[in-house]
Short mmCIF file of C-alpha atoms and ligand atoms in Angstrom, two decimals:
data_model
loop_
_atom_site.label_atom_id
_atom_site.label_comp_id
_atom_site.label_asym_id
_atom_site.label_seq_id
_atom_site.Cartn_x
_atom_site.Cartn_y
_atom_site.Cartn_z
CA MET A 24 109.20 138.22 163.43
CA ILE A 25 112.50 140.03 163.40
CA ILE A 26 113.57 141.59 166.68
CA GLU A 27 115.83 144.60 166.24
CA THR A 28 117.97 144.54 169.39
CA HIS A 29 119.96 147.76 168.91
CA ALA A 30 118.87 151.01 167.25
CA HIS A 31 119.06 154.74 167.92
CA TYR A 32 115.89 156.14 166.37
CA ASP A 33 116.12 159.28 168.48
CA ASP A 34 119.21 160.22 166.43
CA GLU A 35 118.88 163.42 164.40
CA ALA A 36 119.46 161.38 161.23
CA PHE A 37 115.78 160.39 161.60
CA ASP A 38 114.38 163.85 162.34
CA ALA A 39 112.92 164.33 158.86
CA ASP A 40 110.95 161.07 158.63
CA ARG A 41 111.05 159.29 162.02
CA GLU A 42 107.28 158.91 162.38
CA GLU A 43 106.78 157.49 158.87
CA LEU A 44 109.74 155.14 159.08
CA LEU A 45 108.81 153.74 162.50
CA ARG A 46 105.22 153.11 161.43
CA GLU A 47 106.54 151.05 158.50
CA LEU A 48 108.57 148.65 160.66
CA PRO A 49 105.92 146.28 162.09
CA GLU A 50 104.20 145.87 158.73
CA ASN A 51 107.58 144.84 157.28
CA GLY A 52 108.26 142.11 159.81
CA ILE A 53 110.28 144.13 162.33
CA GLY A 54 108.05 143.21 165.24
CA ARG A 55 110.05 144.66 168.15
CA VAL A 56 112.73 147.32 168.43
CA ILE A 57 115.03 148.09 171.33
CA ASN A 58 116.02 151.75 171.25
CA VAL A 59 119.29 152.07 173.08
CA GLY A 60 120.39 155.00 175.23
CA ALA A 61 124.00 156.19 175.08
CA SER A 62 123.84 159.27 177.33
CA MET A 63 121.36 160.61 179.88
CA GLN A 64 119.58 162.60 177.17
CA THR A 65 119.38 159.74 174.67
CA THR A 66 118.23 157.47 177.50
CA ARG A 67 115.35 159.90 178.14
CA ASN A 68 114.69 159.93 174.39
CA SER A 69 114.58 156.13 174.34
CA ILE A 70 112.04 156.09 177.16
CA ALA A 71 109.93 158.66 175.27
CA LEU A 72 109.98 156.55 172.08
CA ALA A 73 109.04 153.41 174.02
CA GLU A 74 106.16 155.29 175.62
CA LYS A 75 104.91 156.40 172.23
CA TYR A 76 105.19 153.19 170.18
CA PRO A 77 103.95 149.85 171.52
CA PHE A 78 106.57 147.81 169.60
CA ILE A 79 109.52 149.91 170.84
CA TYR A 80 111.30 149.14 174.12
CA ALA A 81 114.08 151.06 175.85
CA ALA A 82 117.59 150.26 177.01
CA VAL A 83 118.88 152.79 179.51
CA GLY A 84 122.52 153.60 180.15
CA VAL A 85 125.52 155.76 179.40
CA HIS A 86 128.12 154.90 176.75
CA PRO A 87 131.85 155.26 177.57
CA ASP A 88 132.01 158.49 175.51
CA ASP A 89 129.68 160.22 177.94
CA VAL A 90 130.52 158.80 181.37
CA ALA A 91 131.84 162.19 182.55
CA GLU A 92 128.21 163.27 182.97
CA LEU A 93 127.49 160.48 185.46
CA ASP A 94 127.07 161.04 189.19
CA GLU A 95 124.87 159.60 191.92
CA THR A 96 121.85 161.66 190.84
CA ALA A 97 122.12 160.39 187.27
CA MET A 98 122.51 156.82 188.54
CA GLU A 99 119.30 157.17 190.55
CA GLU A 100 117.54 158.46 187.46
CA LEU A 101 118.73 155.37 185.54
CA ARG A 102 117.48 153.11 188.30
CA GLY A 103 114.07 154.74 188.10
CA TYR A 104 113.90 153.99 184.36
CA CYS A 105 114.96 150.40 184.95
CA ARG A 106 111.76 149.84 186.89
CA ARG A 107 109.56 150.87 183.99
CA GLU A 108 107.77 148.07 182.14
CA ILE A 109 109.08 149.41 178.81
CA THR A 110 112.73 149.10 179.84
CA VAL A 111 114.33 145.79 178.88
CA ALA A 112 118.07 146.35 179.41
CA VAL A 113 120.86 148.51 180.80
CA GLY A 114 122.93 149.90 177.93
CA GLU A 115 124.81 150.71 176.07
CA ILE A 116 127.65 150.58 178.58
CA GLY A 117 131.27 149.49 178.35
CA LEU A 118 134.68 150.66 177.23
CA ASP A 119 135.93 152.57 174.19
CA TYR A 120 139.68 152.97 173.93
CA TYR A 121 139.54 153.81 170.23
CA TRP A 122 138.28 157.33 170.89
CA HIS A 123 139.85 157.66 174.34
CA LYS A 124 143.55 156.89 174.73
CA GLU A 125 144.08 158.89 177.96
CA PRO A 126 144.52 156.56 180.97
CA GLU A 127 142.44 158.87 183.22
CA HIS A 128 139.47 158.66 180.90
CA GLN A 129 139.86 154.90 180.63
CA LYS A 130 139.82 154.64 184.44
CA LEU A 131 136.68 156.75 184.54
CA GLN A 132 135.06 154.49 181.91
CA GLN A 133 135.93 151.40 183.92
CA HIS A 134 134.45 152.87 187.08
CA TRP A 135 131.09 153.75 185.51
CA PHE A 136 131.00 150.53 183.51
CA ARG A 137 131.19 148.58 186.78
CA GLN A 138 128.65 150.86 188.48
CA GLN A 139 126.16 150.35 185.65
CA LEU A 140 126.70 146.59 185.79
CA VAL A 141 125.74 146.82 189.46
CA ILE A 142 122.50 148.55 188.47
CA ALA A 143 121.79 145.82 185.90
CA ARG A 144 122.36 143.15 188.54
CA GLU A 145 120.27 144.84 191.23
CA GLU A 146 117.44 145.78 188.86
CA LYS A 147 117.51 142.29 187.30
CA LEU A 148 118.02 143.50 183.75
CA PRO A 149 120.44 142.22 181.11
CA PHE A 150 123.13 144.59 179.80
CA ILE A 151 124.16 145.76 176.33
CA ILE A 152 127.93 146.12 176.00
CA HIS A 153 129.77 148.55 173.75
CA SER A 154 133.46 147.60 173.50
CA ARG A 155 135.94 149.02 171.03
CA ASP A 156 139.72 148.47 171.13
CA ALA A 157 139.26 147.33 174.72
CA ALA A 158 138.92 143.57 174.40
CA GLN A 159 141.06 142.59 177.37
CA ASP A 160 139.71 145.08 179.93
CA THR A 161 136.08 144.48 178.91
CA PHE A 162 136.50 140.74 179.32
CA GLU A 163 138.30 141.11 182.68
CA ILE A 164 135.64 143.40 184.12
CA LEU A 165 132.80 141.16 182.95
CA LYS A 166 134.54 138.17 184.49
CA GLN A 167 135.28 139.95 187.77
CA GLU A 168 131.68 141.15 188.03
CA ASN A 169 130.36 137.64 187.32
CA ALA A 170 128.43 139.15 184.46
CA GLY A 171 127.29 135.76 183.20
CA GLU A 172 124.87 135.67 186.13
CA ILE A 173 123.35 138.96 185.00
CA GLY A 174 123.18 138.12 181.30
CA GLY A 175 123.53 140.34 178.29
CA VAL A 176 124.95 140.93 174.84
CA VAL A 177 128.23 142.14 173.43
CA HIS A 178 126.84 144.49 170.81
CA CYS A 179 128.42 145.11 167.38
CA TYR A 180 130.89 142.35 168.10
CA SER A 181 134.30 143.16 166.60
CA TYR A 182 136.80 140.80 168.26
CA SER A 183 138.16 137.31 167.56
CA VAL A 184 136.26 134.05 167.31
CA GLU A 185 138.21 132.73 170.32
CA LEU A 186 136.98 135.59 172.50
CA ALA A 187 133.42 135.13 171.17
CA ARG A 188 133.56 131.51 172.34
CA GLU A 189 134.67 132.74 175.79
CA TYR A 190 131.69 135.09 175.97
CA VAL A 191 129.37 132.29 174.94
CA ARG A 192 130.88 130.13 177.67
CA MET A 193 130.11 132.94 180.13
CA GLY A 194 126.50 132.73 179.00
CA LEU A 195 126.47 135.96 177.00
CA TYR A 196 125.08 136.72 173.55
CA ILE A 197 126.82 138.18 170.50
CA GLY A 198 125.19 141.06 168.59
CA ILE A 199 125.72 140.91 164.83
CA GLY A 200 124.80 143.70 162.43
CA GLY A 201 125.53 145.13 158.99
CA VAL A 202 129.29 144.67 159.21
CA VAL A 203 128.87 140.91 158.65
CA THR A 204 127.78 141.66 155.06
CA PHE A 205 130.98 143.57 154.24
CA LYS A 206 133.36 141.72 151.91
CA ASN A 207 136.38 142.39 154.15
CA ALA A 208 134.70 141.38 157.45
CA ARG A 209 136.59 138.09 157.64
CA LYS A 210 136.72 137.87 161.45
CA LEU A 211 133.05 138.63 161.99
CA LYS A 212 131.98 136.16 159.28
CA GLU A 213 134.00 133.52 161.10
CA VAL A 214 132.25 134.40 164.38
CA ALA A 215 128.80 134.31 162.74
CA ALA A 216 129.50 130.84 161.34
CA ASP A 217 131.14 129.44 164.47
CA ILE A 218 129.21 130.36 167.61
CA PRO A 219 126.00 128.50 168.51
CA LEU A 220 122.93 129.85 166.70
CA ASP A 221 121.17 130.21 170.04
CA ARG A 222 123.66 132.93 171.06
CA ILE A 223 123.26 135.33 168.12
CA LEU A 224 121.18 138.52 168.21
CA LEU A 225 120.28 140.63 165.16
CA GLU A 226 120.92 144.35 165.41
CA THR A 227 121.57 147.35 163.21
CA ASP A 228 123.03 150.14 165.39
CA SER A 229 120.95 152.46 163.16
CA PRO A 230 121.66 155.05 161.87
CA TYR A 231 125.18 153.58 161.64
CA MET A 232 126.64 150.43 160.05
CA ALA A 233 124.26 149.89 157.13
CA PRO A 234 124.73 146.51 155.44
CA THR A 235 125.71 145.96 151.82
CA PRO A 236 124.12 147.15 149.47
CA TYR A 237 123.45 150.26 151.58
CA ARG A 238 126.94 150.53 153.08
CA GLY A 239 127.76 154.16 153.95
CA LYS A 240 124.09 155.23 153.85
CA ARG A 241 121.74 155.78 156.77
CA ASN A 242 120.87 152.43 158.33
CA CYS A 243 117.44 151.31 159.54
CA SER A 244 115.85 148.10 160.79
CA LEU A 245 114.27 147.42 157.39
CA TYR A 246 117.73 146.24 156.28
CA LEU A 247 117.96 143.48 158.91
CA PRO A 248 116.98 140.78 156.38
CA TYR A 249 120.35 141.38 154.65
CA VAL A 250 122.10 140.59 157.93
CA ALA A 251 119.97 137.49 158.52
CA GLU A 252 120.59 136.32 154.94
CA GLU A 253 124.34 136.60 155.30
CA ILE A 254 124.37 134.73 158.61
CA ALA A 255 122.22 132.03 156.99
CA ARG A 256 124.58 131.78 154.03
CA LEU A 257 127.61 131.48 156.30
CA ARG A 258 125.97 128.71 158.33
CA GLY A 259 124.32 126.86 155.45
CA ILE A 260 120.80 127.26 156.83
CA THR A 261 117.75 129.26 155.73
CA THR A 262 117.16 132.94 156.47
CA GLU A 263 113.89 131.94 158.12
CA GLU A 264 115.79 129.70 160.56
CA VAL A 265 118.06 132.60 161.48
CA ILE A 266 115.09 134.91 162.03
CA GLU A 267 113.23 132.38 164.18
CA ALA A 268 116.25 131.50 166.29
CA THR A 269 117.30 135.10 166.87
CA GLU A 270 113.75 136.06 167.87
CA ALA A 271 113.78 133.30 170.48
CA ASN A 272 117.23 134.43 171.63
CA ALA A 273 116.13 138.05 172.02
CA ARG A 274 113.09 136.99 174.04
CA ARG A 275 115.28 134.80 176.25
CA VAL A 276 117.82 137.49 177.09
CA PHE A 277 115.46 140.50 177.11
CA ALA A 278 112.83 138.79 179.22
CA LYS A 279 110.67 141.92 179.61
CA LEU A 280 109.95 142.06 175.85
CA VAL A 281 106.27 141.31 175.35
NI1 LIG B 478 124.74 151.79 169.59
#
């Protein structure tokens, strides 16, 4: 089966047909879905979806865009969710300097990134990292926090092949989605061909980042075979091999997936 390791099905882009679309996934080979929180509200939404659908699991955490809402009360709420059977990861957490150039906001992001890594460590859950235009600081923080011991994935990987190898050396996984199918995605194609197959996770980031031939449209997990096909083509193996390996990888890192 295909394991979708990163989607946001609580997004309003799915309001019109969420129920129908989600029911279609398992019968089309998408056997498990991790719905990822990005704020306190979308974390609650992820928990609600995981409660409703047996094949959906939750990741709980606050994205760098929304860290201003975090305080000790919110952190306790996150910890509570971590202890639920349906929660498989802390995320998405990390740094985003593309949208936030102000040093004060970047400091705030770093603080709550570290604090959420502490939760992941203490609650024995892997993390899901969002990192954009913040390669150096993300890597430094993960190294300083000994994040390899916790385990996790760098989602929607967008950096160099050299840095991807460093993450693999740390014991982390690399999340690859629709971008790998884009003609101009030279760097990511190189990463997808280079890093060990046992370190790659399939993801969409739905509703964003739809693969070719749906580029620019609403994304959904049904398009994951396009991502698997492209990875297979780049590596000279079969799509089935990519699907099997990435399922095993997802089960290894997200150990609470049943
Ligand atoms: Ni996301």
